Short mmCIF file of C-alpha atoms and ligand atoms in Angstrom, two decimals:
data_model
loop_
_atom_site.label_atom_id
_atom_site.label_comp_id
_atom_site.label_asym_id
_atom_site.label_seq_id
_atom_site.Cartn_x
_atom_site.Cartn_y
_atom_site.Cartn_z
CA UNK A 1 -16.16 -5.64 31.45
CA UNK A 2 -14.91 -7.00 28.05
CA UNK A 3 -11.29 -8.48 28.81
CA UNK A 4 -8.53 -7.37 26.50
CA UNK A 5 -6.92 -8.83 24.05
CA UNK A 6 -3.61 -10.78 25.18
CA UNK A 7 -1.10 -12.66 23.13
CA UNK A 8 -1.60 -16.89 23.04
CA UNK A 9 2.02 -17.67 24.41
CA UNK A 10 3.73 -16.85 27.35
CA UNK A 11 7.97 -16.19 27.19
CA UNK A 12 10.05 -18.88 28.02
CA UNK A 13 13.34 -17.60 27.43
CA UNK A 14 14.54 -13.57 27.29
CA UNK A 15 17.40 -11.70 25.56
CA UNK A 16 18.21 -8.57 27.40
CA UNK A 17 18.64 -5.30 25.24
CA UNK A 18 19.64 -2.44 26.97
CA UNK A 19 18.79 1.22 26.57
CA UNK A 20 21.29 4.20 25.63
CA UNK A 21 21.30 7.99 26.33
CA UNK A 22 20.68 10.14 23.41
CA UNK A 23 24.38 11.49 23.70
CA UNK A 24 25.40 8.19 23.18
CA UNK A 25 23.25 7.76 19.68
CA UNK A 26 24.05 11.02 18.49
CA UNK A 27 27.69 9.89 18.20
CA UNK A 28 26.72 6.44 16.78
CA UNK A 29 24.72 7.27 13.96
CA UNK A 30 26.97 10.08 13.38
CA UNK A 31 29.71 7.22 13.05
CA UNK A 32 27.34 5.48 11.07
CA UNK A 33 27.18 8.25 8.54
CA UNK A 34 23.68 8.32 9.67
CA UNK A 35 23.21 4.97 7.74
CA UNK A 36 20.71 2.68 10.12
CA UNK A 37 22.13 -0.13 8.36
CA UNK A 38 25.79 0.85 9.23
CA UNK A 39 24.97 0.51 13.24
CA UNK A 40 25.12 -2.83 15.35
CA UNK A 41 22.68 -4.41 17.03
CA UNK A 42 23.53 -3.46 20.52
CA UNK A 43 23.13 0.25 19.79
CA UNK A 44 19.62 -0.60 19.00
CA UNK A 45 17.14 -0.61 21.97
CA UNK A 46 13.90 -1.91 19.52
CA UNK A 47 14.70 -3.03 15.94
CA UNK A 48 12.40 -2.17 13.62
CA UNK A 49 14.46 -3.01 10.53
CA UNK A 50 13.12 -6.13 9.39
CA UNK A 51 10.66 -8.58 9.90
CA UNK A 52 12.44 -11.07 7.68
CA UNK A 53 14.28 -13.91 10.27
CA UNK A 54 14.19 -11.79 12.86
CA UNK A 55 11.40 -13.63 15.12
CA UNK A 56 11.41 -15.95 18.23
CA UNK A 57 10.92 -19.78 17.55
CA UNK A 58 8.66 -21.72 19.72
CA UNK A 59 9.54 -24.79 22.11
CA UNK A 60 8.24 -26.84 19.49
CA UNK A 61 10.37 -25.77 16.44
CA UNK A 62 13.88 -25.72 19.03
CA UNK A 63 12.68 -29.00 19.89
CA UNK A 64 12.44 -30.26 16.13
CA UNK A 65 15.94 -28.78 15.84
CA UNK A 66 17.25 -31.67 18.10
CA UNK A 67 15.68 -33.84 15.89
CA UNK A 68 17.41 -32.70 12.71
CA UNK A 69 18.36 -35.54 10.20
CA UNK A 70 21.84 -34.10 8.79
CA UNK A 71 22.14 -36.78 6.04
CA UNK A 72 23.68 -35.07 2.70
CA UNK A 73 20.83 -37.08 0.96
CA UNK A 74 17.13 -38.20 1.60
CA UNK A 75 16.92 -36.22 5.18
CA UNK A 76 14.15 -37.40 7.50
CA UNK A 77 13.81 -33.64 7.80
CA UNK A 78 13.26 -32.69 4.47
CA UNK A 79 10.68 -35.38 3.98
CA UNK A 80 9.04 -34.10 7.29
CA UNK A 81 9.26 -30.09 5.43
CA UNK A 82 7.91 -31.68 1.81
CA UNK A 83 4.98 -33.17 3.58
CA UNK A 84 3.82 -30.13 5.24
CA UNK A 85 4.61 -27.82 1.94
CA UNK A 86 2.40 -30.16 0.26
CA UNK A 87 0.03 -30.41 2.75
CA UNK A 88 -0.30 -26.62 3.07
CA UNK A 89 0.00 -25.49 -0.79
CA UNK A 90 -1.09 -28.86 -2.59
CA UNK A 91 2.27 -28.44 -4.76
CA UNK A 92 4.05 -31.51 -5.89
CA UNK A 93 7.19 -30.73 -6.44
CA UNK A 94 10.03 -28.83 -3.52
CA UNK A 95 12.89 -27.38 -3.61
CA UNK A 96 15.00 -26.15 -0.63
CA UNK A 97 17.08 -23.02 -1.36
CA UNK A 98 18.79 -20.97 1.73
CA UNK A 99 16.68 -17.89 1.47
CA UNK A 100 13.78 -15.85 -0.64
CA UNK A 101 15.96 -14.79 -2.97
CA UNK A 102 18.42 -17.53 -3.99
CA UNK A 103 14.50 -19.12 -4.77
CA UNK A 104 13.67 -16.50 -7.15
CA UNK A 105 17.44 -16.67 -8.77
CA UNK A 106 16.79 -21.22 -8.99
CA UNK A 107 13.44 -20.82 -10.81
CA UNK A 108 14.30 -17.40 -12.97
CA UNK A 109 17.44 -19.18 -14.05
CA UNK A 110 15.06 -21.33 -15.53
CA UNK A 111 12.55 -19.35 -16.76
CA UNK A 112 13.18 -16.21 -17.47
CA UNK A 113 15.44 -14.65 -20.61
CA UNK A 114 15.99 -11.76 -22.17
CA UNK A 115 13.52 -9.26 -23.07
CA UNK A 116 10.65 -10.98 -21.24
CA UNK A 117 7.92 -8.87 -19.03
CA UNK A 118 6.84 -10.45 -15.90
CA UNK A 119 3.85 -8.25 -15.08
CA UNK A 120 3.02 -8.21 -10.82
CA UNK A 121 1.51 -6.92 -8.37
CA UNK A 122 4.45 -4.43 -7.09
CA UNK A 123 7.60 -7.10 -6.86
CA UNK A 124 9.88 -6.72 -4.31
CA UNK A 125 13.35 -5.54 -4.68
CA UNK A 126 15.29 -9.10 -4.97
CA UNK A 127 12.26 -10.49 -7.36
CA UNK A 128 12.72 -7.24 -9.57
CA UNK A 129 16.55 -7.24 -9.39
CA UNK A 130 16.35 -11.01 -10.39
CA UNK A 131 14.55 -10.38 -13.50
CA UNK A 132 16.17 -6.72 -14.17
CA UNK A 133 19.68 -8.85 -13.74
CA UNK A 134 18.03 -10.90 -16.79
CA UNK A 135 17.29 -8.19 -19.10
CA UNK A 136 13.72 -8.86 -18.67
CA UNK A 137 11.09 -6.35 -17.27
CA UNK A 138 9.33 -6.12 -13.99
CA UNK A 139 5.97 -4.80 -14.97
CA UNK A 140 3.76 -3.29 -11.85
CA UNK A 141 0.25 -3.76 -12.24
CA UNK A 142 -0.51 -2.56 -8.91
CA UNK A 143 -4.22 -1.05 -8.61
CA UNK A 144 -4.02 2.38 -8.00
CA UNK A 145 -5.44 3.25 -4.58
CA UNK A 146 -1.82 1.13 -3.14
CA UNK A 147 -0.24 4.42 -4.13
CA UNK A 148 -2.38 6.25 -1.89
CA UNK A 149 -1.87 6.20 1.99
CA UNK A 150 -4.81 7.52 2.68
CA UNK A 151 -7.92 5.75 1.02
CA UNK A 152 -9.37 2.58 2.54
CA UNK A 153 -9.31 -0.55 0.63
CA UNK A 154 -9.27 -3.34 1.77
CA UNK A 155 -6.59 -5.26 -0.17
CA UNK A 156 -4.42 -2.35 -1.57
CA UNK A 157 -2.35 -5.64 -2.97
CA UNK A 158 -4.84 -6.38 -5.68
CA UNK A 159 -3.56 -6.53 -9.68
CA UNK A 160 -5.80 -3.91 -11.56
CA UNK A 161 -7.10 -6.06 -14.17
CA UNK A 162 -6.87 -3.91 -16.95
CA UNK A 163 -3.64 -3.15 -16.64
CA UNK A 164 -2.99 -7.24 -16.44
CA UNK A 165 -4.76 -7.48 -19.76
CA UNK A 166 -3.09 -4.49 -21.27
CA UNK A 167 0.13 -6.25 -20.83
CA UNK A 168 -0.86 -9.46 -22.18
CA UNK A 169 -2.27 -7.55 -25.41
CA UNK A 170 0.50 -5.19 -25.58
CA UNK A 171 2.70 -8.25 -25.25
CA UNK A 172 2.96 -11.20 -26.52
CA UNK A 173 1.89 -14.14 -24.32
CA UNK A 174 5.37 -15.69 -25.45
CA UNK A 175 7.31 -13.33 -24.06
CA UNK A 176 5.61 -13.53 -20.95
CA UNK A 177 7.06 -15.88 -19.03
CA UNK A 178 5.06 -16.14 -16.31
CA UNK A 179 2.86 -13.88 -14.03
CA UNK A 180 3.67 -13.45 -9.74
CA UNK A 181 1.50 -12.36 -7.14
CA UNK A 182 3.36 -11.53 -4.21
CA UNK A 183 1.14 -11.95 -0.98
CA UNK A 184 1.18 -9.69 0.94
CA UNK A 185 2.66 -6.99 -1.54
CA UNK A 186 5.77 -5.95 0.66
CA UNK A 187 6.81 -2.81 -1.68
CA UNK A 188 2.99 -1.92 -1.45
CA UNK A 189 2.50 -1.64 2.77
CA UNK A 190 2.87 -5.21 3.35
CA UNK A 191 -1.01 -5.23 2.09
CA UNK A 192 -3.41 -8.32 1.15
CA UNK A 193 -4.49 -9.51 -2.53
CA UNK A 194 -8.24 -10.95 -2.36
CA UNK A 195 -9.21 -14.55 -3.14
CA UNK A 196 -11.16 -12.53 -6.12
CA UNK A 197 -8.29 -10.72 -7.37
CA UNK A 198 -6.04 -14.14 -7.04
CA UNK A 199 -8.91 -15.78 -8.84
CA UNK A 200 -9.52 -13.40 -11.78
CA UNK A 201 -5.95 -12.94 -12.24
CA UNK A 202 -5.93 -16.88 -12.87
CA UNK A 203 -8.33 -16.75 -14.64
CA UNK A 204 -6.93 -14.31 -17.06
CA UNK A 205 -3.64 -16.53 -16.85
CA UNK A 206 -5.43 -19.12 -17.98
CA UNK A 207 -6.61 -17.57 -20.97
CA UNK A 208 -3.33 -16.39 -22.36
CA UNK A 209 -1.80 -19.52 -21.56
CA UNK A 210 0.67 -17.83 -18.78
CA UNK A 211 1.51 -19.69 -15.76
CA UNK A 212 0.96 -18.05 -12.37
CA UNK A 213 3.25 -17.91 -9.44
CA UNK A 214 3.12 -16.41 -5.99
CA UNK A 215 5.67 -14.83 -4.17
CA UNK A 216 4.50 -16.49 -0.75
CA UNK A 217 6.66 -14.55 1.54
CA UNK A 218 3.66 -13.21 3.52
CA UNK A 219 0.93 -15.83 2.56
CA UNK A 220 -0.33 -16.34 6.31
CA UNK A 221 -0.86 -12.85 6.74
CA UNK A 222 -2.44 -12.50 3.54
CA UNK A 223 -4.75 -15.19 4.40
CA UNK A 224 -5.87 -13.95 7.90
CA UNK A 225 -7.04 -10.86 6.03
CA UNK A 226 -8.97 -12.70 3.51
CA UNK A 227 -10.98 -14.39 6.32
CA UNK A 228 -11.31 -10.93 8.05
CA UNK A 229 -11.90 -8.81 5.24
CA UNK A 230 -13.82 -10.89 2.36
CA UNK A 231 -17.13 -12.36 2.37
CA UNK A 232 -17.33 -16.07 2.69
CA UNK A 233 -14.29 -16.69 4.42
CA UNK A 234 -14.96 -16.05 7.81
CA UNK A 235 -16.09 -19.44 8.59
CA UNK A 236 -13.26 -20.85 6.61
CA UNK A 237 -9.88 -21.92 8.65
CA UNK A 238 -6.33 -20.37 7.27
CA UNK A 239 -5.35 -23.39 6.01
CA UNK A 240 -8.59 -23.90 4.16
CA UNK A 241 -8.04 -20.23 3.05
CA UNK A 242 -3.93 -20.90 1.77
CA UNK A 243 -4.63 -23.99 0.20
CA UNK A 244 -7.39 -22.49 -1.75
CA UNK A 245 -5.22 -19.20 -2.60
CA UNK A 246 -2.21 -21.45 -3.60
CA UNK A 247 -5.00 -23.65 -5.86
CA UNK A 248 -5.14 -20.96 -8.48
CA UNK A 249 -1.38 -20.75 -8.82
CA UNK A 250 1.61 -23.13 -10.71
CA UNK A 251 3.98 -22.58 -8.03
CA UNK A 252 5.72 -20.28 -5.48
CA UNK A 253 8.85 -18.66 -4.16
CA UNK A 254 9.28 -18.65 -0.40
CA UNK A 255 11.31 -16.41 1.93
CA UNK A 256 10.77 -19.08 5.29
CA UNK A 257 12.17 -16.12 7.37
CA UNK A 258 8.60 -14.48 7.19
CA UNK A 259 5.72 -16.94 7.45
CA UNK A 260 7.86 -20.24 8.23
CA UNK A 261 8.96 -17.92 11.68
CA UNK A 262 12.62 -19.27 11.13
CA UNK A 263 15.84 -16.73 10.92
CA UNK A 264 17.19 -19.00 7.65
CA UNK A 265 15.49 -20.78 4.76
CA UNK A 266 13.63 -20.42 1.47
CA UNK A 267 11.78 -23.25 -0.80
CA UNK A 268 10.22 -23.28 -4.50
CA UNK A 269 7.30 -25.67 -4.72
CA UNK A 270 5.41 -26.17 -8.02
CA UNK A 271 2.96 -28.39 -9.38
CA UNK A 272 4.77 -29.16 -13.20
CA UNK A 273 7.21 -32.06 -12.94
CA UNK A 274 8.91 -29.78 -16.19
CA UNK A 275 10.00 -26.63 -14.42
CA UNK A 276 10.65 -28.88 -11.60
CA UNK A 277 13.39 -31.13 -13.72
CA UNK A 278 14.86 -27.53 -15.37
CA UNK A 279 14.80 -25.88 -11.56
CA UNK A 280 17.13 -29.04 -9.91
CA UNK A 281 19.82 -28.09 -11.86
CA UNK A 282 20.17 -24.45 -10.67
CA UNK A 283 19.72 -25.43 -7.66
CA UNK A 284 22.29 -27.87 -6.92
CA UNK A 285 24.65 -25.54 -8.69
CA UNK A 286 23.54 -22.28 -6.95
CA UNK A 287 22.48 -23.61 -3.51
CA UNK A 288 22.94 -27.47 -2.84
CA UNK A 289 21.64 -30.63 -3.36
CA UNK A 290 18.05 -31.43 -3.85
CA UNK A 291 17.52 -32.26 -0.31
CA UNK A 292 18.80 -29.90 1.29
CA UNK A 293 19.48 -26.70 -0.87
CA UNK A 294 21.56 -24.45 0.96
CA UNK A 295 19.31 -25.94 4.61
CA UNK A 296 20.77 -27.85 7.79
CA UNK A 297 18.63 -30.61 8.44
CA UNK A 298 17.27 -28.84 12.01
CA UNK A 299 16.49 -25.73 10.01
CA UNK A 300 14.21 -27.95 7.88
CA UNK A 301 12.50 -29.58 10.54
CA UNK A 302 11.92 -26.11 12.45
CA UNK A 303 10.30 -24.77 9.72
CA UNK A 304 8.42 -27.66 8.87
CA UNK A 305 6.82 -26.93 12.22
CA UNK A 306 7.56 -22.49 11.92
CA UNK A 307 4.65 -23.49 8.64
CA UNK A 308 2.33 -25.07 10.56
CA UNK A 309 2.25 -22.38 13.64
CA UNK A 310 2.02 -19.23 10.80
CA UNK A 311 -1.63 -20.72 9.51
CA UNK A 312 -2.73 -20.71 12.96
CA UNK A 313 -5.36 -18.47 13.80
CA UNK A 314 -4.65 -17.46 17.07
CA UNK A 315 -1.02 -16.72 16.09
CA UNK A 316 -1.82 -14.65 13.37
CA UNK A 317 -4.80 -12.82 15.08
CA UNK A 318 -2.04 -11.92 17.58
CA UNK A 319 0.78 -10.68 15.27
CA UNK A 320 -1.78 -7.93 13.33
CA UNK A 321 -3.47 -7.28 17.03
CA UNK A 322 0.42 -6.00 17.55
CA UNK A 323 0.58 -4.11 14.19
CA UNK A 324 -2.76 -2.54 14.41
CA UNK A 325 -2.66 -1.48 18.05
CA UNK A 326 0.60 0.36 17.39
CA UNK A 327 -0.67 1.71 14.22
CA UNK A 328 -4.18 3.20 15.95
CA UNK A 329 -1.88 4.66 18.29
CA UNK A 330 0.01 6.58 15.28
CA UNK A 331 -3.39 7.28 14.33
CA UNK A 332 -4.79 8.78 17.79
CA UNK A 333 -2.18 11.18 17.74
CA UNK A 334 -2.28 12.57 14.36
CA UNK A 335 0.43 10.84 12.98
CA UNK A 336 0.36 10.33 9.05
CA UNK A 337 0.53 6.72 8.62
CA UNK A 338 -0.19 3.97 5.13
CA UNK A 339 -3.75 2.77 5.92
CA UNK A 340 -4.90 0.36 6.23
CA UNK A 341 -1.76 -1.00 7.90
CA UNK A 342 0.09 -3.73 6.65
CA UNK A 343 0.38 -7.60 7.97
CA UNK A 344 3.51 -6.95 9.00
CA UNK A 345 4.75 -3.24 9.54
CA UNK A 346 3.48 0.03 9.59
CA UNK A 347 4.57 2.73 7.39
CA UNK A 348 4.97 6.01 7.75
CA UNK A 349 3.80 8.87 5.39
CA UNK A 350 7.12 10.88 5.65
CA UNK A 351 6.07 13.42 2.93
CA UNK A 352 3.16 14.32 5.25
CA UNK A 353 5.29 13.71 8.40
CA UNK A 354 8.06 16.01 7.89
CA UNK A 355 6.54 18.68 5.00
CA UNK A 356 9.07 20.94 5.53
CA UNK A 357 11.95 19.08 3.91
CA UNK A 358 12.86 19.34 0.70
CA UNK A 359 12.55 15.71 -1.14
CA UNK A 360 15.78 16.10 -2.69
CA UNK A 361 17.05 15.63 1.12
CA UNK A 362 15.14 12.35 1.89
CA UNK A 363 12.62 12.43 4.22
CA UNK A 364 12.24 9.33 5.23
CA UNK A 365 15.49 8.88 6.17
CA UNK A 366 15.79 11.96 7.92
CA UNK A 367 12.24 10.69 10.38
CA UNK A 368 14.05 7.53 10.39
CA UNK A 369 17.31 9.03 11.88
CA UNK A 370 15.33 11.11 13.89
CA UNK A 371 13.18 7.85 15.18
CA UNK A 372 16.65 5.85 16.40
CA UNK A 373 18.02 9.48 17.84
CA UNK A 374 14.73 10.08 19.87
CA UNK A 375 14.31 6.29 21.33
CA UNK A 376 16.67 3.72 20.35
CA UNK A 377 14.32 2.35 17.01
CA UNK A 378 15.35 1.02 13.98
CA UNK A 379 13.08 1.44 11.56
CA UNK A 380 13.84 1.54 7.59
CA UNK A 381 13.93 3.98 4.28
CA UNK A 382 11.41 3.29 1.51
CA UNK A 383 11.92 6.12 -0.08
CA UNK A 384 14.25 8.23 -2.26
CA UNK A 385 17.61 6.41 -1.36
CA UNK A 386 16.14 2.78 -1.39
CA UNK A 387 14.44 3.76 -4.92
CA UNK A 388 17.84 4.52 -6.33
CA UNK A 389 18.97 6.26 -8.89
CA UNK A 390 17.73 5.85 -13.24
CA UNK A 391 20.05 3.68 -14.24
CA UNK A 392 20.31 5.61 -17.80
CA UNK A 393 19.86 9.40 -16.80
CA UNK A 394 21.27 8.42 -13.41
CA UNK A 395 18.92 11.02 -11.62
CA UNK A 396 17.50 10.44 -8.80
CA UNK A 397 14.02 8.22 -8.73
CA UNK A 398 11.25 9.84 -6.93
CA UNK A 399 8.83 6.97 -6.02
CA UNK A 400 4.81 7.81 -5.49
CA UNK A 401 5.77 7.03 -1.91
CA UNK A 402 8.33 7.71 1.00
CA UNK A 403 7.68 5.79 3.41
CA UNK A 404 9.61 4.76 6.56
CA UNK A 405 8.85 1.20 7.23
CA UNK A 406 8.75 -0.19 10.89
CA UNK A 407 8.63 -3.90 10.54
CA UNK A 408 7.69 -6.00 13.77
CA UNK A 409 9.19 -9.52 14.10
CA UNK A 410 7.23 -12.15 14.88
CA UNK A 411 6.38 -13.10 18.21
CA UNK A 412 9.64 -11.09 19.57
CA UNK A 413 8.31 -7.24 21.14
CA UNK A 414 5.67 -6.75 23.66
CA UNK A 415 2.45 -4.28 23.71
CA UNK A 416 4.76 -2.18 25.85
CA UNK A 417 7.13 -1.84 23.25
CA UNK A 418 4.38 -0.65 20.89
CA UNK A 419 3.11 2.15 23.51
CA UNK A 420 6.90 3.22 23.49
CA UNK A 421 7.53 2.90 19.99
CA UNK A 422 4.12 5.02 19.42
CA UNK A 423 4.87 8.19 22.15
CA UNK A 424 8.54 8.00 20.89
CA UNK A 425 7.40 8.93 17.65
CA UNK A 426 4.46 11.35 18.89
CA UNK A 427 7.13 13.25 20.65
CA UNK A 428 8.77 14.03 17.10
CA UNK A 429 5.82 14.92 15.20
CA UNK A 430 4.58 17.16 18.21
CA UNK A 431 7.74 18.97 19.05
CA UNK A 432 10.26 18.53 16.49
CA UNK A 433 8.03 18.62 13.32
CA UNK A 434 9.76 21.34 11.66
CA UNK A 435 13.47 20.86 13.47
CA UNK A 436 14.22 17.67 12.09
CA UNK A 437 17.46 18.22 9.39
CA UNK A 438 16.89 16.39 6.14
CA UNK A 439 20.90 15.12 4.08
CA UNK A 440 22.96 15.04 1.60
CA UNK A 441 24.40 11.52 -0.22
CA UNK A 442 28.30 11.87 0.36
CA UNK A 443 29.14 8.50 -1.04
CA UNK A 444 26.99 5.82 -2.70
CA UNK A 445 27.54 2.52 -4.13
CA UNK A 446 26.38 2.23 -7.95
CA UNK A 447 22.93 0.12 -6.79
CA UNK A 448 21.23 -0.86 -4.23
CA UNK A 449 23.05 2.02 -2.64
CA UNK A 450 21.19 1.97 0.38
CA UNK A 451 23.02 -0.57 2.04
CA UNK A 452 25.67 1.20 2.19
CA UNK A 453 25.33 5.10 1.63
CA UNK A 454 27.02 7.55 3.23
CA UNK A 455 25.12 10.62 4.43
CA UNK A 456 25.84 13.92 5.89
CA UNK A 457 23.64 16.10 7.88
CA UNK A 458 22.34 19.48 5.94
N1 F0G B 501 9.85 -11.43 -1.43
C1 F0G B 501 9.34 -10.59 -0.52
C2 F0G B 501 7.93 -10.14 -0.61
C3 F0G B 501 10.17 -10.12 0.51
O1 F0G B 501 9.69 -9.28 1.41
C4 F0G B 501 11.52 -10.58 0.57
C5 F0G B 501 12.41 -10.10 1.63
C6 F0G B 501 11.97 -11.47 -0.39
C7 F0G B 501 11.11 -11.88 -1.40
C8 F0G B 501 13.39 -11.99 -0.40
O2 F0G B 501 13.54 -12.92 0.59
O3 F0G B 501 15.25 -11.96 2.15
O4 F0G B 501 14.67 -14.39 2.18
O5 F0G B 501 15.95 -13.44 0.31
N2 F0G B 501 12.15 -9.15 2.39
C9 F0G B 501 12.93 -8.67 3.50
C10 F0G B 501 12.29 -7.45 4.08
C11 F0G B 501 14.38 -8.50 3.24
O6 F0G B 501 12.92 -6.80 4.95
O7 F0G B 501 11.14 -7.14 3.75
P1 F0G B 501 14.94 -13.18 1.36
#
C-alpha cells in the first residue's frame, strides 16, 4: 500500500484553544456586530483570518532568537539576515522595515509621485493604498481567466501582456515609475506567476526602460508551483527557482510574516545603489535606522533562518499538501471553491455558495458569519465590504469576485483541522444553503471600512 502523505516536523510545543457552544457564538458575533474582525482570539476555535504572522517558528529560528545582537548599529543579526537576502534574491542592497507595508510606503516615498501608473498583476490592498495615497494609479493587468473561479490555469497570477504593453503605449514610460509583480497574487487566490510570464514581463520592462519590482510576500509558494507546474523546473531546487525569478527583477518588497514564517518583519532589497541611497532616508525617518528598521535584533536572526526553511522543499510540499487536501475536500462535496487553489488559502465562491442572497447584502460575509456560527472558524470577506465604496459616486463597488478567504498559517493546524474545517462547511451548503441571512452596513468608517463595520442581520 502507498503510505500517505505526512507533514516533515513533529510538535514540540502546543497552545490549547478551546471549543464553544453555538449559543455562546451567536451572542459573540452578535456583540461583534457580526464583524469577524471585532471578536478576540479566544472566541475563535480555528482562525482562518490570516496567514500573514500567524505561523509557528521552528526550534531553530527560537534558538536564533537567543542569539539576537541588539546593537542600535551594525547588528551581528542583520549582517546574518543581509547575507541570506542576498544569498536567496542576489540583491545588493537591504533594508529592514517592521512589516510589508511600511516597505512599500520606504521605497514609494521614493519613487512614486503624482499622477504616475504603476501597472501589476492585481496589487494588494496596502501596495494599492500606498500608491492611491500618492495620487498615482494602480493599474491591474491581471490576465483574465484570475477572474474566473472556475477555469484551470495554471498560474491565474500571470500579467496579460497586452494589456502590459497597452499601458506602456497609452502611457508614457516617464510616468511609469516602475512595474510590480506580486508573487503569489494575494487579491487574485493567492495564485502563481510563471517563470515565462516573470520573464516576458522583463523583458517588456526592459524595452521601455521601466524597472521591475516584485512584491515577494508569497515568493516560496510561488516558486514550489513553478517547479510543479512548468516545464523545466522540476529538476530545479526552490532556491535555484527564487533566485532565478528574483534575476529578472530590480528589487522587492517583503511582508517576512508570510514566507520568512516570522509574526513581525518586512525588508526592501534592490540591486541599484541609487534607489538604495533615496530609500535610507525614508526609512530611518518612517521606521528606524538602517540596521535595524523598525526589527529587534532576534527578529532578524529568526527570519534570517524563517528564509531559509520557506525555500525548502519539503516544507513547502507540506504547506500546499494542507491547502489542497482541504480544498479537494470542498471539492468532493460540491462546494464552489477558486480553482486551482491558492499557495496559501482557499477561497470560496460565495456568489455560487449562497445564490439566494441578494449582493447588495454581502455574501461573503454572510457564509463567513455563518462559517464562525456553525464551527468556531474565522475565515475573511473579499468581497463587497472589503472592496469599499467609489470614492467619487460613493456607491458601492461590486468586484468580479466575492470570495471568502480561509487563509492557513504556516505550520500551525493539523489535517484534522482541515477534515473539520471541510464537514463544518459541508454542513452549511447541504442544510442551510438557502437559510443563511445576508446584512445591512449600520455604520462604516470612510475606507478601508472593513475593519471596522458595523453590521446588522436582515
Ligand atoms: N503584499 C501582499 C501580497 C500581502 O498579502 C500583504 C499582506 C502585504 C503586501 C502587506 O504586508 O501585512 O506585512 O504589511 N497581507 C496580509 C493578508 C495582511 O492577510 O493577506 P504586511
Amino acid at each position: 500500500m502507498k503510505l500517505p502523505y505526512a507533514e516533515p516536523y513533529k510538535i514540540k510545543m502546543v497552545e490549547p484553544v478551546k471549543m464553544s457552544t453555538r449559543e455562546e457564538r451567536e451572542r459573540w458575533i452578535k456583540e461583534a456586530d457580526y464583524n469577524l474582525f471585532n471578536l478576540s482570539s479566544d472566541k475563535v476555535f480555528i482562525d482562518l483570518l490570516t496567514d500573514s504572522g500567524t505561523g509557528a517558528m521552528s526550534d531553530r529560528q527560537w534558538a536564533e532568537v537567543m542569539l539576537g545582537d541588539e546593537s542600535y548599529a551594525g547588528s551581528r543579526s542583520f549582517e546574518k539576515l543581509k547575507n541570506n537576502v542576498f544569498e536567496l534574491t542576489g540583491f545588493d542592497y537591504f533594508i529592514p522595515t517592521h512589516q510589508g507595508r511600511a516597505a512599500e510606503n520606504v521605497l514609494f516615498s521614493h519613487l512614486v509621485k503624482e499622477g504616475h501608473i504603476v501597472p501589476g498583476n492585481s496589487h494588494f490592498d496596502t501596495t494599492k493604498g500606498h500608491i492611491e495615497f500618492r495620487k498615482a494609479t494602480a493599474l491591474d493587468c491581471t490576465i483574465d481567466e484570475a477572474f474566473d473561479t472556475s477555469i484551470y490555469h495554471p498560474f491565474k497570477g500571470n500579467v496579460d501582456l497586452d494589456k502590459l504593453r497597452n499601458a506602456f503605449e497609452e502611457h508614457t514610460p516617464e510616468k511609469i515609475p516602475f512595474v510590480i509583480l506580486t508573487v503569489t497574487c494575494n487579491s487574485a487566490g493567492g495564485q502563481p506567476v510563471s517563470m515565462e510570464n516573470i520573464r516576458l514581463v522583463s523583458e517588456m520592462c526592459n524595452r521601455y526602460g521601466v524597472p521591475l519590482y516584485f512584491d515577494a510576500a508569497r515568493f516560496a509558494e510561488n516558486a514550489y508551483f513553478i517547479k510543479e507546474r512548468e516545464a523545466g523546473f522540476e529538476d530545479k531546487t526552490i532556491k535555484e527557482i527564487v533566485k532565478q525569478m528574483f534575476s529578472y527583477g530590480d528589487g522587492m518588497t517583503m511582508s517576512a510574516k508570510k514566507d520568512g514564517i516570522v509574526n513581525m518583519g518586512g525588508f526592501i532589497a534592490l540591486n541599484n545603489e541609487e534607489v538604495y541611497t533615496g530609500c535610507i532616508t525614508f526609512n530611518i525617518m518612517y521606521e528606524g535606522y538602517i540596521t535595524y528598521g523598525g526589527m529587534s535584533g532576534r527578529d532578524m536572526g529568526a527570519l534570517a533562518v524563517g528564509l531559509m526553511e520557506a525555500t525548502e522543499y519539503e516544507y513547502l510540499k507540506s504547506r500546499v499538501h494542507q491547502i489542497e487536501y482541504l480544498g479537494n475536500r470542498l471539492v468532493d462535496f460540491g462546494i464552489p471553491v477558486q480553482q486551482p487553489f491558492g499557495g496559501h488559502a482557499v477561497y470560496l465562491d460565495a456568489h455560487k455558495f449562497v445564490p439566494g442572497i441578494p449582493v447588495e447584502e454581502y455574501r461573503a460575509q454572510s457564509v463567513a458569519i455563518e462559517l464562525y456560527l456553525e464551527a468556531g472558524i474565522r475565515g475573511v470577506e473579499i468581497g463587497t465590504i472589503l472592496a469599499d465604496r467609489d470614492p467619487e459616486t460613493r456607491n458601492n463597488r461590486y468586484p468580479k469576485l466575492e470570495l471568502v478567504r480561509l487563509a492557513i498559517p504556516r505550520r500551525t493546524y493539523t489535517i484534522s483541522h482541515m477534515e473539520y474545517i471541510a464537514v463544518a462547511l459541508k454542513n452549511i451548503f447541504d442544510t442551510r444553503g438557502e437559510a443563511i441571512s445576508g446584512y445591512n452596513i449600520e455604520w462604516e468608517a470612510p475606507i478601508m471600512r472593513h475593519f471596522t463595520v458595523k453590521l446588522k442581520k436582515k
